[in-house]
JSON list of C-alpha atoms in Angstrom, two decimals:
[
{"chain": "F", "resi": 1, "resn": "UNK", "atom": "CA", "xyz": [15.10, 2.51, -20.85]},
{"chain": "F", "resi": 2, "resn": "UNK", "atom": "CA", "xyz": [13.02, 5.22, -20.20]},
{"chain": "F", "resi": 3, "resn": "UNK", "atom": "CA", "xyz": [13.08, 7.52, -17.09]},
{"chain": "F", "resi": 4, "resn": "UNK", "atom": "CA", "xyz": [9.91, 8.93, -15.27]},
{"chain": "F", "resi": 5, "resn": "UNK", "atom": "CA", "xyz": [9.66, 11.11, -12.97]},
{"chain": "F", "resi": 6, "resn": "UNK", "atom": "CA", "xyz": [8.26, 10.29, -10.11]},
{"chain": "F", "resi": 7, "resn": "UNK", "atom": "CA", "xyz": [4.93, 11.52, -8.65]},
{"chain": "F", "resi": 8, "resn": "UNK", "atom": "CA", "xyz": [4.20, 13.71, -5.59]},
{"chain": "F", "resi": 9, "resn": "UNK", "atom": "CA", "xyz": [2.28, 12.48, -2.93]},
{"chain": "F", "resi": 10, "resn": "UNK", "atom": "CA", "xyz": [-0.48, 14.71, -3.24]},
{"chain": "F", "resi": 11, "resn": "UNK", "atom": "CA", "xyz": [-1.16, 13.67, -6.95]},
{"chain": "F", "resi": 12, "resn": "UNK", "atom": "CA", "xyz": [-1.03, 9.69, -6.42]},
{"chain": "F", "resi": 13, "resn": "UNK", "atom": "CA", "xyz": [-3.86, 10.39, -4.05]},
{"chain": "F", "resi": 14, "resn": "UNK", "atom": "CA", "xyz": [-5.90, 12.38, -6.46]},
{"chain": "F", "resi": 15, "resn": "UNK", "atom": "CA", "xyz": [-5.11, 10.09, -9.21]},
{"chain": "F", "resi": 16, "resn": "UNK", "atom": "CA", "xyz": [-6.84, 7.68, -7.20]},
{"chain": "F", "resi": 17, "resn": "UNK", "atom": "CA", "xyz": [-9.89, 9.51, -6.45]},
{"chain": "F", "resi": 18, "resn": "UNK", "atom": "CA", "xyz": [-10.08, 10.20, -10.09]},
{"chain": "F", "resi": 19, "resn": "UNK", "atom": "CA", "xyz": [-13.39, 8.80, -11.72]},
{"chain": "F", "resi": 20, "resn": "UNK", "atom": "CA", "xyz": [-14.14, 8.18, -15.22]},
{"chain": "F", "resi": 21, "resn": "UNK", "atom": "CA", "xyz": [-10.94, 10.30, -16.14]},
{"chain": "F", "resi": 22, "resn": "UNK", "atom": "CA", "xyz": [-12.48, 13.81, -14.30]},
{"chain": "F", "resi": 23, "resn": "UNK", "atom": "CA", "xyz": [-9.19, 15.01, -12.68]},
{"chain": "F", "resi": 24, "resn": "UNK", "atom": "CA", "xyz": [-10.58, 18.22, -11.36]},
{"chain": "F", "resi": 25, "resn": "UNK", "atom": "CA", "xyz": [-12.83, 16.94, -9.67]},
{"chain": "F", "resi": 26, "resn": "UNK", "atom": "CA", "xyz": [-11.24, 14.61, -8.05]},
{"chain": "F", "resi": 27, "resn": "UNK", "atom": "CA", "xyz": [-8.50, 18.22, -7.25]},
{"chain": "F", "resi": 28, "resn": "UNK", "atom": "CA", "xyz": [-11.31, 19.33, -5.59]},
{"chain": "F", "resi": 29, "resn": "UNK", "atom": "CA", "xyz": [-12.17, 16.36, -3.55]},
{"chain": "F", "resi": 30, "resn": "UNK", "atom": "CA", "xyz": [-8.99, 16.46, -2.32]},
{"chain": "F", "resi": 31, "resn": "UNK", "atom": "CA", "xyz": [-8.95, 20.23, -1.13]},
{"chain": "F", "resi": 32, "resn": "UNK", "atom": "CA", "xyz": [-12.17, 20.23, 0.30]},
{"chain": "F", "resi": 33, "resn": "UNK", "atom": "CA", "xyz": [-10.86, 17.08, 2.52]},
{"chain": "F", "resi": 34, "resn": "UNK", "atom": "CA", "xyz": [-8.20, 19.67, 3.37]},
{"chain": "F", "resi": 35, "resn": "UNK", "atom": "CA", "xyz": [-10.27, 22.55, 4.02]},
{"chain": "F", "resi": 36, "resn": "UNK", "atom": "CA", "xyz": [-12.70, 20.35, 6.50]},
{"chain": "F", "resi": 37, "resn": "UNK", "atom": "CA", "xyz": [-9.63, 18.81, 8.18]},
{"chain": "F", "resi": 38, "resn": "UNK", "atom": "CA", "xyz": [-8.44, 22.78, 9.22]},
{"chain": "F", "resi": 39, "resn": "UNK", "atom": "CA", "xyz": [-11.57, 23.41, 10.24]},
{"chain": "F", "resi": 40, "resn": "UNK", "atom": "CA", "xyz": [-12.13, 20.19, 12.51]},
{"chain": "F", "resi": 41, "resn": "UNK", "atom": "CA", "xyz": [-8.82, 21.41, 14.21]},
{"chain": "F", "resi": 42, "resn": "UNK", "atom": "CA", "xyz": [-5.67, 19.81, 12.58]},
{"chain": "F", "resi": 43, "resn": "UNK", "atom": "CA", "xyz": [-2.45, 22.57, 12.05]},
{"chain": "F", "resi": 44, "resn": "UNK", "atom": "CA", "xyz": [-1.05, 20.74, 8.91]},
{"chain": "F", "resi": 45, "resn": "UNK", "atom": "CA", "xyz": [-3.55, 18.80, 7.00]},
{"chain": "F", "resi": 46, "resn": "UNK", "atom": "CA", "xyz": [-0.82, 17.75, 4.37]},
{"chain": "F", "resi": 47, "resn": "UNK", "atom": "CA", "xyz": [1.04, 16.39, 7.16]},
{"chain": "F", "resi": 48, "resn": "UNK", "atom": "CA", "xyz": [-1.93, 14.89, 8.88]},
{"chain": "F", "resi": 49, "resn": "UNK", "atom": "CA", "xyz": [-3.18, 13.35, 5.16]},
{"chain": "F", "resi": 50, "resn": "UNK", "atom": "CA", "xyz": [0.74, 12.11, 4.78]},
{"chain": "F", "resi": 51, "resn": "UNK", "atom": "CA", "xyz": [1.22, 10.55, 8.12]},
{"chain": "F", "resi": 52, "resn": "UNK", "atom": "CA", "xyz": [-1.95, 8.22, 8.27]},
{"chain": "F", "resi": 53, "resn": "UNK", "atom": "CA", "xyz": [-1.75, 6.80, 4.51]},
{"chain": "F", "resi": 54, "resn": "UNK", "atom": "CA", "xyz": [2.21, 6.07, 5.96]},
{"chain": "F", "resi": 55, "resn": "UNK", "atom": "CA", "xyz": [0.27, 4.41, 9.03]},
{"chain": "F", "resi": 56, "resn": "UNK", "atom": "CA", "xyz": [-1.93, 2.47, 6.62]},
{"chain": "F", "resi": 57, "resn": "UNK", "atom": "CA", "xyz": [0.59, 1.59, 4.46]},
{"chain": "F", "resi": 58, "resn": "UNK", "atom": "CA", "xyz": [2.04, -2.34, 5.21]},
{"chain": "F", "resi": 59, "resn": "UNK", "atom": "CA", "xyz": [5.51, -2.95, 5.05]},
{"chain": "F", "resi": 60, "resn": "UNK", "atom": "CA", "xyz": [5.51, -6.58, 4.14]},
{"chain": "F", "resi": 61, "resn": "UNK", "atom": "CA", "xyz": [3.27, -9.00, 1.79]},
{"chain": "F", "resi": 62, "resn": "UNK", "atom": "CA", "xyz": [2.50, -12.09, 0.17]},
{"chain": "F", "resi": 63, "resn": "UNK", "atom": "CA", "xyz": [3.77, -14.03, -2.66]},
{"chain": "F", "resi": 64, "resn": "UNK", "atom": "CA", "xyz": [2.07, -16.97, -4.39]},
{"chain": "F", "resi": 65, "resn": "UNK", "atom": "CA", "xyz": [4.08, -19.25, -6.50]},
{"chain": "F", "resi": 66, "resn": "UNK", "atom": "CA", "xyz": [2.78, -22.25, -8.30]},
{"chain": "F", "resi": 67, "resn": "UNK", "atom": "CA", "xyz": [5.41, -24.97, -8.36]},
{"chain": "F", "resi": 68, "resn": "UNK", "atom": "CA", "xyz": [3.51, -27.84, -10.59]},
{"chain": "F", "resi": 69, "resn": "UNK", "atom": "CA", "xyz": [0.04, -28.46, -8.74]},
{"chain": "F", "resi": 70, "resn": "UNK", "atom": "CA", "xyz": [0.80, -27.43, -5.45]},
{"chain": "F", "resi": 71, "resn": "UNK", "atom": "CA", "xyz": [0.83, -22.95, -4.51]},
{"chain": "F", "resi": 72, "resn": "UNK", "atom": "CA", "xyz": [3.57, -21.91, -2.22]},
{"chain": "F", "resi": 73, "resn": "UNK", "atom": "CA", "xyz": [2.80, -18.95, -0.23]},
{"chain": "F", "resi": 74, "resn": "UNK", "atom": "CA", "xyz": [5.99, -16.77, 0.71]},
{"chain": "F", "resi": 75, "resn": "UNK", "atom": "CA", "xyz": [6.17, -13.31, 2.87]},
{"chain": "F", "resi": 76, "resn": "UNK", "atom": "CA", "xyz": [7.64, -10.55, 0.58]},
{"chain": "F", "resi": 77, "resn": "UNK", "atom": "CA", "xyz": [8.90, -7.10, 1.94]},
{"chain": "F", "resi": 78, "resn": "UNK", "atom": "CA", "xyz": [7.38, -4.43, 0.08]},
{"chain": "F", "resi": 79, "resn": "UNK", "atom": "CA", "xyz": [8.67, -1.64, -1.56]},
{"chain": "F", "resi": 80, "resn": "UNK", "atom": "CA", "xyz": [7.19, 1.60, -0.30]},
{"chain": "F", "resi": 81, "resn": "UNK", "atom": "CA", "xyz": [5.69, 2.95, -3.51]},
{"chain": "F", "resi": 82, "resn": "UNK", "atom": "CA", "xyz": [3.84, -0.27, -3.56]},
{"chain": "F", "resi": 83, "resn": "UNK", "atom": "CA", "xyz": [3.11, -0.34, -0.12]},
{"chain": "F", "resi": 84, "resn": "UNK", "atom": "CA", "xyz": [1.72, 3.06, -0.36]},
{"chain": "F", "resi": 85, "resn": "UNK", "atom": "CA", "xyz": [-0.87, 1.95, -3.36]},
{"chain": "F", "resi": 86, "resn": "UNK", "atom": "CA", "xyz": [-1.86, -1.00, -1.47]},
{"chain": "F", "resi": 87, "resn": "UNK", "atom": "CA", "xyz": [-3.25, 1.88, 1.39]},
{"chain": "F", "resi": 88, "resn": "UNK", "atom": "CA", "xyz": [-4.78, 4.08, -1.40]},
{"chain": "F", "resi": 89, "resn": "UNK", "atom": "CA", "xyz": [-6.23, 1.02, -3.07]},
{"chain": "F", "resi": 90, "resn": "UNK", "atom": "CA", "xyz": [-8.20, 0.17, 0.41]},
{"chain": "F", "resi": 91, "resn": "UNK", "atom": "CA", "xyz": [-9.20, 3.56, 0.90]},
{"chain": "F", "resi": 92, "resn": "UNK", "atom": "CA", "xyz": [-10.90, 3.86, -1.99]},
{"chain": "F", "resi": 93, "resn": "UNK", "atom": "CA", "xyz": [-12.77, 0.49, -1.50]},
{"chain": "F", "resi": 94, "resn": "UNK", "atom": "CA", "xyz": [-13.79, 1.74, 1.60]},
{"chain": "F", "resi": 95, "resn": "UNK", "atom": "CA", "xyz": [-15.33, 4.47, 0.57]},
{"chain": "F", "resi": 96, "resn": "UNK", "atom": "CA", "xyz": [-16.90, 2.96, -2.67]},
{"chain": "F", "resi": 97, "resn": "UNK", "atom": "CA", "xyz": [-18.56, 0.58, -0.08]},
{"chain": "F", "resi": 98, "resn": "UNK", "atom": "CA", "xyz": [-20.09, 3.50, 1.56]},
{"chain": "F", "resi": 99, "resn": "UNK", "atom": "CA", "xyz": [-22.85, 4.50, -1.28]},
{"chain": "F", "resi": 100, "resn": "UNK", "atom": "CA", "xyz": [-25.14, 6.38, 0.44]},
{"chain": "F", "resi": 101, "resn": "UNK", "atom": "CA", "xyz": [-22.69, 8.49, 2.81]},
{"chain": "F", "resi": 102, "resn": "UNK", "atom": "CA", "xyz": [-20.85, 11.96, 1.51]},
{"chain": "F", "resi": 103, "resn": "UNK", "atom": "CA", "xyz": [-17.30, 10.77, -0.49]},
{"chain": "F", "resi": 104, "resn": "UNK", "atom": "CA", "xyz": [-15.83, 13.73, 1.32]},
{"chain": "F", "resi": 105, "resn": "UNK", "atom": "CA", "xyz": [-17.33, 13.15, 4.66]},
{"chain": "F", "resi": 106, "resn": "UNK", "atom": "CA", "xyz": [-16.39, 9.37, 4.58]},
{"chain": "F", "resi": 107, "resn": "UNK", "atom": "CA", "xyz": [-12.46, 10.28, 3.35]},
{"chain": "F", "resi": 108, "resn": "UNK", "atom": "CA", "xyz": [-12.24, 12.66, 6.02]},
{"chain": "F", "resi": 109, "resn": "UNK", "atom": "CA", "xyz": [-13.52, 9.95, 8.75]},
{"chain": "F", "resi": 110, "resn": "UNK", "atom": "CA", "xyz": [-11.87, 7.51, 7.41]},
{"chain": "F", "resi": 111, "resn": "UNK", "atom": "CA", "xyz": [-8.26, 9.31, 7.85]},
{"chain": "F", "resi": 112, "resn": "UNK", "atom": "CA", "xyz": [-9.46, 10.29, 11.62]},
{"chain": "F", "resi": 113, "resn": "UNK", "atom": "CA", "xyz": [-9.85, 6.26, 12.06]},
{"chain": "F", "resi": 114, "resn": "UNK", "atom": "CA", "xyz": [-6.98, 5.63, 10.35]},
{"chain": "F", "resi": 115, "resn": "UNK", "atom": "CA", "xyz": [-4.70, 8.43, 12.89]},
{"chain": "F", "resi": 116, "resn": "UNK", "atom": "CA", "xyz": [-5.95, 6.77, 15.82]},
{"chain": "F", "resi": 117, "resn": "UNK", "atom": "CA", "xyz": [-5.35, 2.64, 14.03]},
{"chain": "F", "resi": 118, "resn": "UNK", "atom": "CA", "xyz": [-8.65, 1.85, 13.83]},
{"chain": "F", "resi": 119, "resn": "UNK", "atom": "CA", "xyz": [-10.74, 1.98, 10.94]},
{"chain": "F", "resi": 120, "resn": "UNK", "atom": "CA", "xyz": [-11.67, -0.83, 7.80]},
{"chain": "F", "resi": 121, "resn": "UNK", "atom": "CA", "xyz": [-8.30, 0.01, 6.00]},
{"chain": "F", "resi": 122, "resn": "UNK", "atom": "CA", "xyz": [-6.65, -0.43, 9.30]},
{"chain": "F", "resi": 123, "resn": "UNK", "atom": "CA", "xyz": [-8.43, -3.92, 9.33]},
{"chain": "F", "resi": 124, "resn": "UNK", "atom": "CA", "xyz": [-7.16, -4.76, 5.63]},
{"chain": "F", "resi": 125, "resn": "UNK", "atom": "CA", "xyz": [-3.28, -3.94, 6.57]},
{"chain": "F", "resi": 126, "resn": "UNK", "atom": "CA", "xyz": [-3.69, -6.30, 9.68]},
{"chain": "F", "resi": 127, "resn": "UNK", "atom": "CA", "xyz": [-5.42, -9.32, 7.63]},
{"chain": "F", "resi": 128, "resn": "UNK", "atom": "CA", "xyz": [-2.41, -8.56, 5.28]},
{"chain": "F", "resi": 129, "resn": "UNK", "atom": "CA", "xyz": [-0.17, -9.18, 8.30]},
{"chain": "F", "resi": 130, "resn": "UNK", "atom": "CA", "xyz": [-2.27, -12.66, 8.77]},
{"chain": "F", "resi": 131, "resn": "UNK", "atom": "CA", "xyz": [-1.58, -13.54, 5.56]},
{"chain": "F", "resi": 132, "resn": "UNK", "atom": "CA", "xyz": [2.38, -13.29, 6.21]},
{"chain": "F", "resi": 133, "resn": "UNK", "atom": "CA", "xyz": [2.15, -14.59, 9.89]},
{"chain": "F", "resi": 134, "resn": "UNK", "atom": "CA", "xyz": [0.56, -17.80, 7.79]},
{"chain": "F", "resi": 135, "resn": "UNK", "atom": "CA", "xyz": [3.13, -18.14, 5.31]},
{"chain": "F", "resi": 136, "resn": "UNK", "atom": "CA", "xyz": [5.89, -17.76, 7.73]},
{"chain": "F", "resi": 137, "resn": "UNK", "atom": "CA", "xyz": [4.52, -20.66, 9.74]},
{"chain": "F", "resi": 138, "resn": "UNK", "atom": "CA", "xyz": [4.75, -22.47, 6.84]},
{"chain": "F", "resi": 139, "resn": "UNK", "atom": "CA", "xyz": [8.38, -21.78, 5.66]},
{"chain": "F", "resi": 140, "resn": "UNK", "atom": "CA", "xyz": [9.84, -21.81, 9.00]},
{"chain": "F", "resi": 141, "resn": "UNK", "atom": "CA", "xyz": [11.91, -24.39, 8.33]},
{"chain": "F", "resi": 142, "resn": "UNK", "atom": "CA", "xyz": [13.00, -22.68, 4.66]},
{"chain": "F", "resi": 143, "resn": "UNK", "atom": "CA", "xyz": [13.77, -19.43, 6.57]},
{"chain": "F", "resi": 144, "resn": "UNK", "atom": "CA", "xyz": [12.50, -17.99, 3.25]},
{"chain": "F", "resi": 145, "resn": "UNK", "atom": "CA", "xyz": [11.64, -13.91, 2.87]},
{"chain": "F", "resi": 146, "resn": "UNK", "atom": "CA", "xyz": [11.95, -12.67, -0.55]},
{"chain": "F", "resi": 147, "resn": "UNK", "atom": "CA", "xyz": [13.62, -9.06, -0.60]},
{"chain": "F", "resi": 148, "resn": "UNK", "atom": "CA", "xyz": [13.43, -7.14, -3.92]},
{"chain": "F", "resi": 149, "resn": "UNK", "atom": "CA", "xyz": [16.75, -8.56, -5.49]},
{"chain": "F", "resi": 150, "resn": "UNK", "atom": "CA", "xyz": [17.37, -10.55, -8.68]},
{"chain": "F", "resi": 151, "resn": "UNK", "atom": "CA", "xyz": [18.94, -13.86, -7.82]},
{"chain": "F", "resi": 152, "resn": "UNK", "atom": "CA", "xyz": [22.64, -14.46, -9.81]},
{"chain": "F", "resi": 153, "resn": "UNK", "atom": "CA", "xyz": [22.51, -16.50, -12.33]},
{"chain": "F", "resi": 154, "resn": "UNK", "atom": "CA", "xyz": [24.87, -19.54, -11.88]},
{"chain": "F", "resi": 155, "resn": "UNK", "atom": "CA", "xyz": [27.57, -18.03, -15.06]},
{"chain": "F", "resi": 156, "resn": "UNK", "atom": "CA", "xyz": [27.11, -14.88, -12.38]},
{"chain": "F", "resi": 157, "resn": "UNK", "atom": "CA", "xyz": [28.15, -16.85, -9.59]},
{"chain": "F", "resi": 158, "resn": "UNK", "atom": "CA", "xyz": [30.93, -18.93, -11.40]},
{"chain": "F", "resi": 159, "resn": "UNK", "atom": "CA", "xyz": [34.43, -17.75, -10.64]},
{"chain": "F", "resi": 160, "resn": "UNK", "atom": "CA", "xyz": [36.32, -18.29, -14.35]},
{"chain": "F", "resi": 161, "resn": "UNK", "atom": "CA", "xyz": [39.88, -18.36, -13.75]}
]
């Protein structure tokens, strides 16, 4: 098995912003949003950047499962690595959407939205949340939530005496 070590923060989020492999660019991306937060008046802007993508970030999804014909929809907690690329993922749509506006302008609004839970990715975490609202109406009776653990096997589960 092999071991990796896992990323910082700041680098998942430039990996994102990465285009067509140009990782400096996308560094500087990133610093300028830094530079224009300090100047609009935040202290920390690392801390600011960190705390809204953790406010974006959902804590529970969906999970389709095809069972012959029929697709059973079950609500999943998420990890928070996974969680976490589901906010970067939406943040980059959004400001792929916006093709005529600054990238840098539109991050750094964007992440003011988000701080104050309002904002399109804000809108994406809570039809995420609809999605699980939905399939727990539908597996009330099951009382089913999937939490990231294997199931035994039944030799697992066998006492042999």
């Amino acid at each position: 098995m092999r071991i990796t070590a896992q990323k910082p923060f700041e680098k998942r989020l430039i990996n994102a912003f990465m285009q067509k492999g140009k990782y400096i660019k996308a560094e500087k991306i990133y610093f300028t949003v830094l530079n224009r937060l300090t100047t609009l008046g935040i202290v920390n802007p690392y801390k600011f950047v960190r705390e809204t993508v953790i406010k974006m970030t959902p804590i529970m999804g969906v999970v389709k499962k095809k069972r012959g014909v029929k697709e059973f929809v079950y609500p999943k907690y998420l990890e928070p690595r996974i969680g976490e690329k589901f906010a970067i993922q939406w943040l980059v749509k959004q400001i792929e959407k916006q093709k005529g506006a600054d990238i840098i302008s539109s991050i750094i609004e964007e992440f003011l939205k988000a701080s104050k839970q309002q904002g399109e990715v804000i809108k994406e975490k809570w039809a995420l949340y609809k999605e699980v609202r939905y399939a727990l109406s539908l597996n009330r009776y099951k009382k089913k939530i999937y939490i990231c653990r294997k199931k035994l096997r039944a030799t697992q589960r066998r006492k042999w005496y």
